[in-house]
């Protein structure tokens, strides 16, 4: 179950708070899961692999998409989910 679905994919704390009554009130349509799965599952697997590499390499800062060693500024951009498009993060 995706909590973001419950709160209408809110982008701000205020919007999320307005939708807290919707938390776990109903199940999302299975078609939404299938759509997410088909579009994102490989990206999610890739991201988890990158996350494991980060910890296994002692916190070495690598670009999520290219695995090249990156700068602290670029790293900080990568750590803000949803703020930047993949194209903006090109390194």
mmCIF file with all atom_site columns, C-alpha atoms in Angstrom:
data_model
loop_
_atom_site.group_PDB
_atom_site.id
_atom_site.type_symbol
_atom_site.label_atom_id
_atom_site.label_alt_id
_atom_site.label_comp_id
_atom_site.label_asym_id
_atom_site.label_entity_id
_atom_site.label_seq_id
_atom_site.pdbx_PDB_ins_code
_atom_site.Cartn_x
_atom_site.Cartn_y
_atom_site.Cartn_z
_atom_site.occupancy
_atom_site.B_iso_or_equiv
_atom_site.pdbx_formal_charge
_atom_site.auth_seq_id
_atom_site.auth_comp_id
_atom_site.auth_asym_id
_atom_site.auth_atom_id
_atom_site.pdbx_PDB_model_num
ATOM 1  C CA . UNK A 1 1  ? 0.000  0.000  0.000   1.00 0.00 ? 1  UNK A CA 1
ATOM 2  C CA . UNK A 1 2  ? 1.347  3.419  -0.968  1.00 0.00 ? 2  UNK A CA 1
ATOM 3  C CA . UNK A 1 3  ? 0.709  6.165  1.567   1.00 0.00 ? 3  UNK A CA 1
ATOM 4  C CA . UNK A 1 4  ? 1.382  8.750  -1.130  1.00 0.00 ? 4  UNK A CA 1
ATOM 5  C CA . UNK A 1 5  ? -1.716 7.498  -2.964  1.00 0.00 ? 5  UNK A CA 1
ATOM 6  C CA . UNK A 1 6  ? -3.774 8.041  0.198   1.00 0.00 ? 6  UNK A CA 1
ATOM 7  C CA . UNK A 1 7  ? -2.708 11.667 0.520   1.00 0.00 ? 7  UNK A CA 1
ATOM 8  C CA . UNK A 1 8  ? -3.150 12.419 -3.166  1.00 0.00 ? 8  UNK A CA 1
ATOM 9  C CA . UNK A 1 9  ? 0.600  12.534 -3.897  1.00 0.00 ? 9  UNK A CA 1
ATOM 10 C CA . UNK A 1 10 ? 0.852  15.747 -1.870  1.00 0.00 ? 10 UNK A CA 1
ATOM 11 C CA . UNK A 1 11 ? 3.983  17.815 -2.436  1.00 0.00 ? 11 UNK A CA 1
ATOM 12 C CA . UNK A 1 12 ? 3.760  19.957 0.704   1.00 0.00 ? 12 UNK A CA 1
ATOM 13 C CA . UNK A 1 13 ? 3.299  19.231 4.392   1.00 0.00 ? 13 UNK A CA 1
ATOM 14 C CA . UNK A 1 14 ? 0.119  21.323 4.410   1.00 0.00 ? 14 UNK A CA 1
ATOM 15 C CA . UNK A 1 15 ? -1.457 19.346 1.560   1.00 0.00 ? 15 UNK A CA 1
ATOM 16 C CA . UNK A 1 16 ? -0.480 16.060 3.173   1.00 0.00 ? 16 UNK A CA 1
ATOM 17 C CA . UNK A 1 17 ? -1.996 17.118 6.498   1.00 0.00 ? 17 UNK A CA 1
ATOM 18 C CA . UNK A 1 18 ? -5.294 17.973 4.803   1.00 0.00 ? 18 UNK A CA 1
ATOM 19 C CA . UNK A 1 19 ? -5.515 14.396 3.500   1.00 0.00 ? 19 UNK A CA 1
ATOM 20 C CA . UNK A 1 20 ? -4.504 12.438 6.616   1.00 0.00 ? 20 UNK A CA 1
ATOM 21 C CA . UNK A 1 21 ? -8.100 11.256 7.086   1.00 0.00 ? 21 UNK A CA 1
ATOM 22 C CA . UNK A 1 22 ? -7.667 9.316  3.839   1.00 0.00 ? 22 UNK A CA 1
ATOM 23 C CA . UNK A 1 23 ? -4.810 7.188  5.206   1.00 0.00 ? 23 UNK A CA 1
ATOM 24 C CA . UNK A 1 24 ? -5.671 3.502  4.791   1.00 0.00 ? 24 UNK A CA 1
ATOM 25 C CA . UNK A 1 25 ? -9.352 4.324  4.246   1.00 0.00 ? 25 UNK A CA 1
ATOM 26 C CA . UNK A 1 26 ? -9.553 2.341  0.995   1.00 0.00 ? 26 UNK A CA 1
ATOM 27 C CA . UNK A 1 27 ? -7.401 0.281  -1.312  1.00 0.00 ? 27 UNK A CA 1
ATOM 28 C CA . UNK A 1 28 ? -5.992 1.814  -4.446  1.00 0.00 ? 28 UNK A CA 1
ATOM 29 C CA . UNK A 1 29 ? -7.121 0.189  -7.690  1.00 0.00 ? 29 UNK A CA 1
ATOM 30 C CA . UNK A 1 30 ? -4.943 -2.772 -8.669  1.00 0.00 ? 30 UNK A CA 1
ATOM 31 C CA . UNK A 1 31 ? -4.519 -1.134 -12.078 1.00 0.00 ? 31 UNK A CA 1
ATOM 32 C CA . UNK A 1 32 ? -2.568 1.680  -10.353 1.00 0.00 ? 32 UNK A CA 1
ATOM 33 C CA . UNK A 1 33 ? -0.152 -0.883 -8.950  1.00 0.00 ? 33 UNK A CA 1
ATOM 34 C CA . UNK A 1 34 ? 0.265  -2.546 -12.338 1.00 0.00 ? 34 UNK A CA 1
ATOM 35 C CA . UNK A 1 35 ? 0.971  0.845  -13.924 1.00 0.00 ? 35 UNK A CA 1
ATOM 36 C CA . UNK A 1 36 ? 3.559  1.683  -11.233 1.00 0.00 ? 36 UNK A CA 1
ATOM 37 C CA . UNK A 1 37 ? 5.109  -1.751 -11.533 1.00 0.00 ? 37 UNK A CA 1
ATOM 38 C CA . UNK A 1 38 ? 5.432  -1.572 -15.294 1.00 0.00 ? 38 UNK A CA 1
ATOM 39 C CA . UNK A 1 39 ? 6.892  1.940  -15.244 1.00 0.00 ? 39 UNK A CA 1
ATOM 40 C CA . UNK A 1 40 ? 9.069  1.928  -12.129 1.00 0.00 ? 40 UNK A CA 1
ATOM 41 C CA . UNK A 1 41 ? 10.071 -1.483 -10.844 1.00 0.00 ? 41 UNK A CA 1
ATOM 42 C CA . UNK A 1 42 ? 13.382 -1.619 -12.710 1.00 0.00 ? 42 UNK A CA 1
ATOM 43 C CA . UNK A 1 43 ? 14.241 1.919  -11.580 1.00 0.00 ? 43 UNK A CA 1
ATOM 44 C CA . UNK A 1 44 ? 13.431 0.957  -7.990  1.00 0.00 ? 44 UNK A CA 1
ATOM 45 C CA . UNK A 1 45 ? 15.677 -2.131 -8.212  1.00 0.00 ? 45 UNK A CA 1
ATOM 46 C CA . UNK A 1 46 ? 18.451 0.011  -9.673  1.00 0.00 ? 46 UNK A CA 1
ATOM 47 C CA . UNK A 1 47 ? 18.021 2.579  -6.892  1.00 0.00 ? 47 UNK A CA 1
ATOM 48 C CA . UNK A 1 48 ? 18.189 -0.092 -4.164  1.00 0.00 ? 48 UNK A CA 1
ATOM 49 C CA . UNK A 1 49 ? 21.364 -1.478 -5.764  1.00 0.00 ? 49 UNK A CA 1
ATOM 50 C CA . UNK A 1 50 ? 22.873 2.008  -5.708  1.00 0.00 ? 50 UNK A CA 1
ATOM 51 C CA . UNK A 1 51 ? 21.837 2.420  -2.052  1.00 0.00 ? 51 UNK A CA 1
ATOM 52 C CA . UNK A 1 52 ? 23.497 -0.876 -1.088  1.00 0.00 ? 52 UNK A CA 1
ATOM 53 C CA . UNK A 1 53 ? 26.649 0.126  -2.998  1.00 0.00 ? 53 UNK A CA 1
ATOM 54 C CA . UNK A 1 54 ? 26.718 3.454  -1.141  1.00 0.00 ? 54 UNK A CA 1
ATOM 55 C CA . UNK A 1 55 ? 26.849 1.725  2.243   1.00 0.00 ? 55 UNK A CA 1
ATOM 56 C CA . UNK A 1 56 ? 29.132 -1.086 1.112   1.00 0.00 ? 56 UNK A CA 1
ATOM 57 C CA . UNK A 1 57 ? 31.623 1.497  -0.226  1.00 0.00 ? 57 UNK A CA 1
ATOM 58 C CA . UNK A 1 58 ? 31.683 3.450  3.038   1.00 0.00 ? 58 UNK A CA 1
ATOM 59 C CA . UNK A 1 59 ? 29.495 6.324  1.844   1.00 0.00 ? 59 UNK A CA 1
ATOM 60 C CA . UNK A 1 60 ? 31.277 6.985  -1.440  1.00 0.00 ? 60 UNK A CA 1
ATOM 61 C CA . UNK A 1 61 ? 29.222 9.613  -3.286  1.00 0.00 ? 61 UNK A CA 1
ATOM 62 C CA . UNK A 1 62 ? 28.289 8.229  -6.691  1.00 0.00 ? 62 UNK A CA 1
ATOM 63 C CA . UNK A 1 63 ? 25.746 9.453  -9.202  1.00 0.00 ? 63 UNK A CA 1
ATOM 64 C CA . UNK A 1 64 ? 22.609 7.319  -8.998  1.00 0.00 ? 64 UNK A CA 1
ATOM 65 C CA . UNK A 1 65 ? 22.266 7.013  -12.755 1.00 0.00 ? 65 UNK A CA 1
ATOM 66 C CA . UNK A 1 66 ? 25.857 6.699  -13.976 1.00 0.00 ? 66 UNK A CA 1
ATOM 67 C CA . UNK A 1 67 ? 27.673 5.460  -10.839 1.00 0.00 ? 67 UNK A CA 1
ATOM 68 C CA . UNK A 1 68 ? 30.419 8.019  -11.489 1.00 0.00 ? 68 UNK A CA 1
ATOM 69 C CA . UNK A 1 69 ? 31.928 9.643  -8.410  1.00 0.00 ? 69 UNK A CA 1
ATOM 70 C CA . UNK A 1 70 ? 30.190 12.982 -7.913  1.00 0.00 ? 70 UNK A CA 1
ATOM 71 C CA . UNK A 1 71 ? 30.574 16.329 -6.153  1.00 0.00 ? 71 UNK A CA 1
ATOM 72 C CA . UNK A 1 72 ? 28.903 17.269 -2.849  1.00 0.00 ? 72 UNK A CA 1
ATOM 73 C CA . UNK A 1 73 ? 26.712 19.816 -4.697  1.00 0.00 ? 73 UNK A CA 1
ATOM 74 C CA . UNK A 1 74 ? 25.478 17.223 -7.182  1.00 0.00 ? 74 UNK A CA 1
ATOM 75 C CA . UNK A 1 75 ? 25.036 14.695 -4.372  1.00 0.00 ? 75 UNK A CA 1
ATOM 76 C CA . UNK A 1 76 ? 22.792 17.113 -2.468  1.00 0.00 ? 76 UNK A CA 1
ATOM 77 C CA . UNK A 1 77 ? 20.629 17.528 -5.573  1.00 0.00 ? 77 UNK A CA 1
ATOM 78 C CA . UNK A 1 78 ? 20.284 13.745 -5.820  1.00 0.00 ? 78 UNK A CA 1
ATOM 79 C CA . UNK A 1 79 ? 19.137 13.511 -2.200  1.00 0.00 ? 79 UNK A CA 1
ATOM 80 C CA . UNK A 1 80 ? 16.034 15.676 -2.722  1.00 0.00 ? 80 UNK A CA 1
ATOM 81 C CA . UNK A 1 81 ? 13.471 13.300 -4.241  1.00 0.00 ? 81 UNK A CA 1
ATOM 82 C CA . UNK A 1 82 ? 11.079 14.808 -6.741  1.00 0.00 ? 82 UNK A CA 1
ATOM 83 C CA . UNK A 1 83 ? 12.756 18.217 -6.743  1.00 0.00 ? 83 UNK A CA 1
ATOM 84 C CA . UNK A 1 84 ? 14.764 17.779 -9.928  1.00 0.00 ? 84 UNK A CA 1
ATOM 85 C CA . UNK A 1 85 ? 14.002 15.982 -13.180 1.00 0.00 ? 85 UNK A CA 1
ATOM 86 C CA . UNK A 1 86 ? 16.404 13.228 -14.238 1.00 0.00 ? 86 UNK A CA 1
ATOM 87 C CA . UNK A 1 87 ? 17.573 15.504 -17.061 1.00 0.00 ? 87 UNK A CA 1
ATOM 88 C CA . UNK A 1 88 ? 18.499 18.227 -14.514 1.00 0.00 ? 88 UNK A CA 1
ATOM 89 C CA . UNK A 1 89 ? 20.643 15.744 -12.626 1.00 0.00 ? 89 UNK A CA 1
ATOM 90 C CA . UNK A 1 90 ? 22.715 14.762 -15.634 1.00 0.00 ? 90 UNK A CA 1
ATOM 91 C CA . UNK A 1 91 ? 26.329 14.647 -14.505 1.00 0.00 ? 91 UNK A CA 1
#
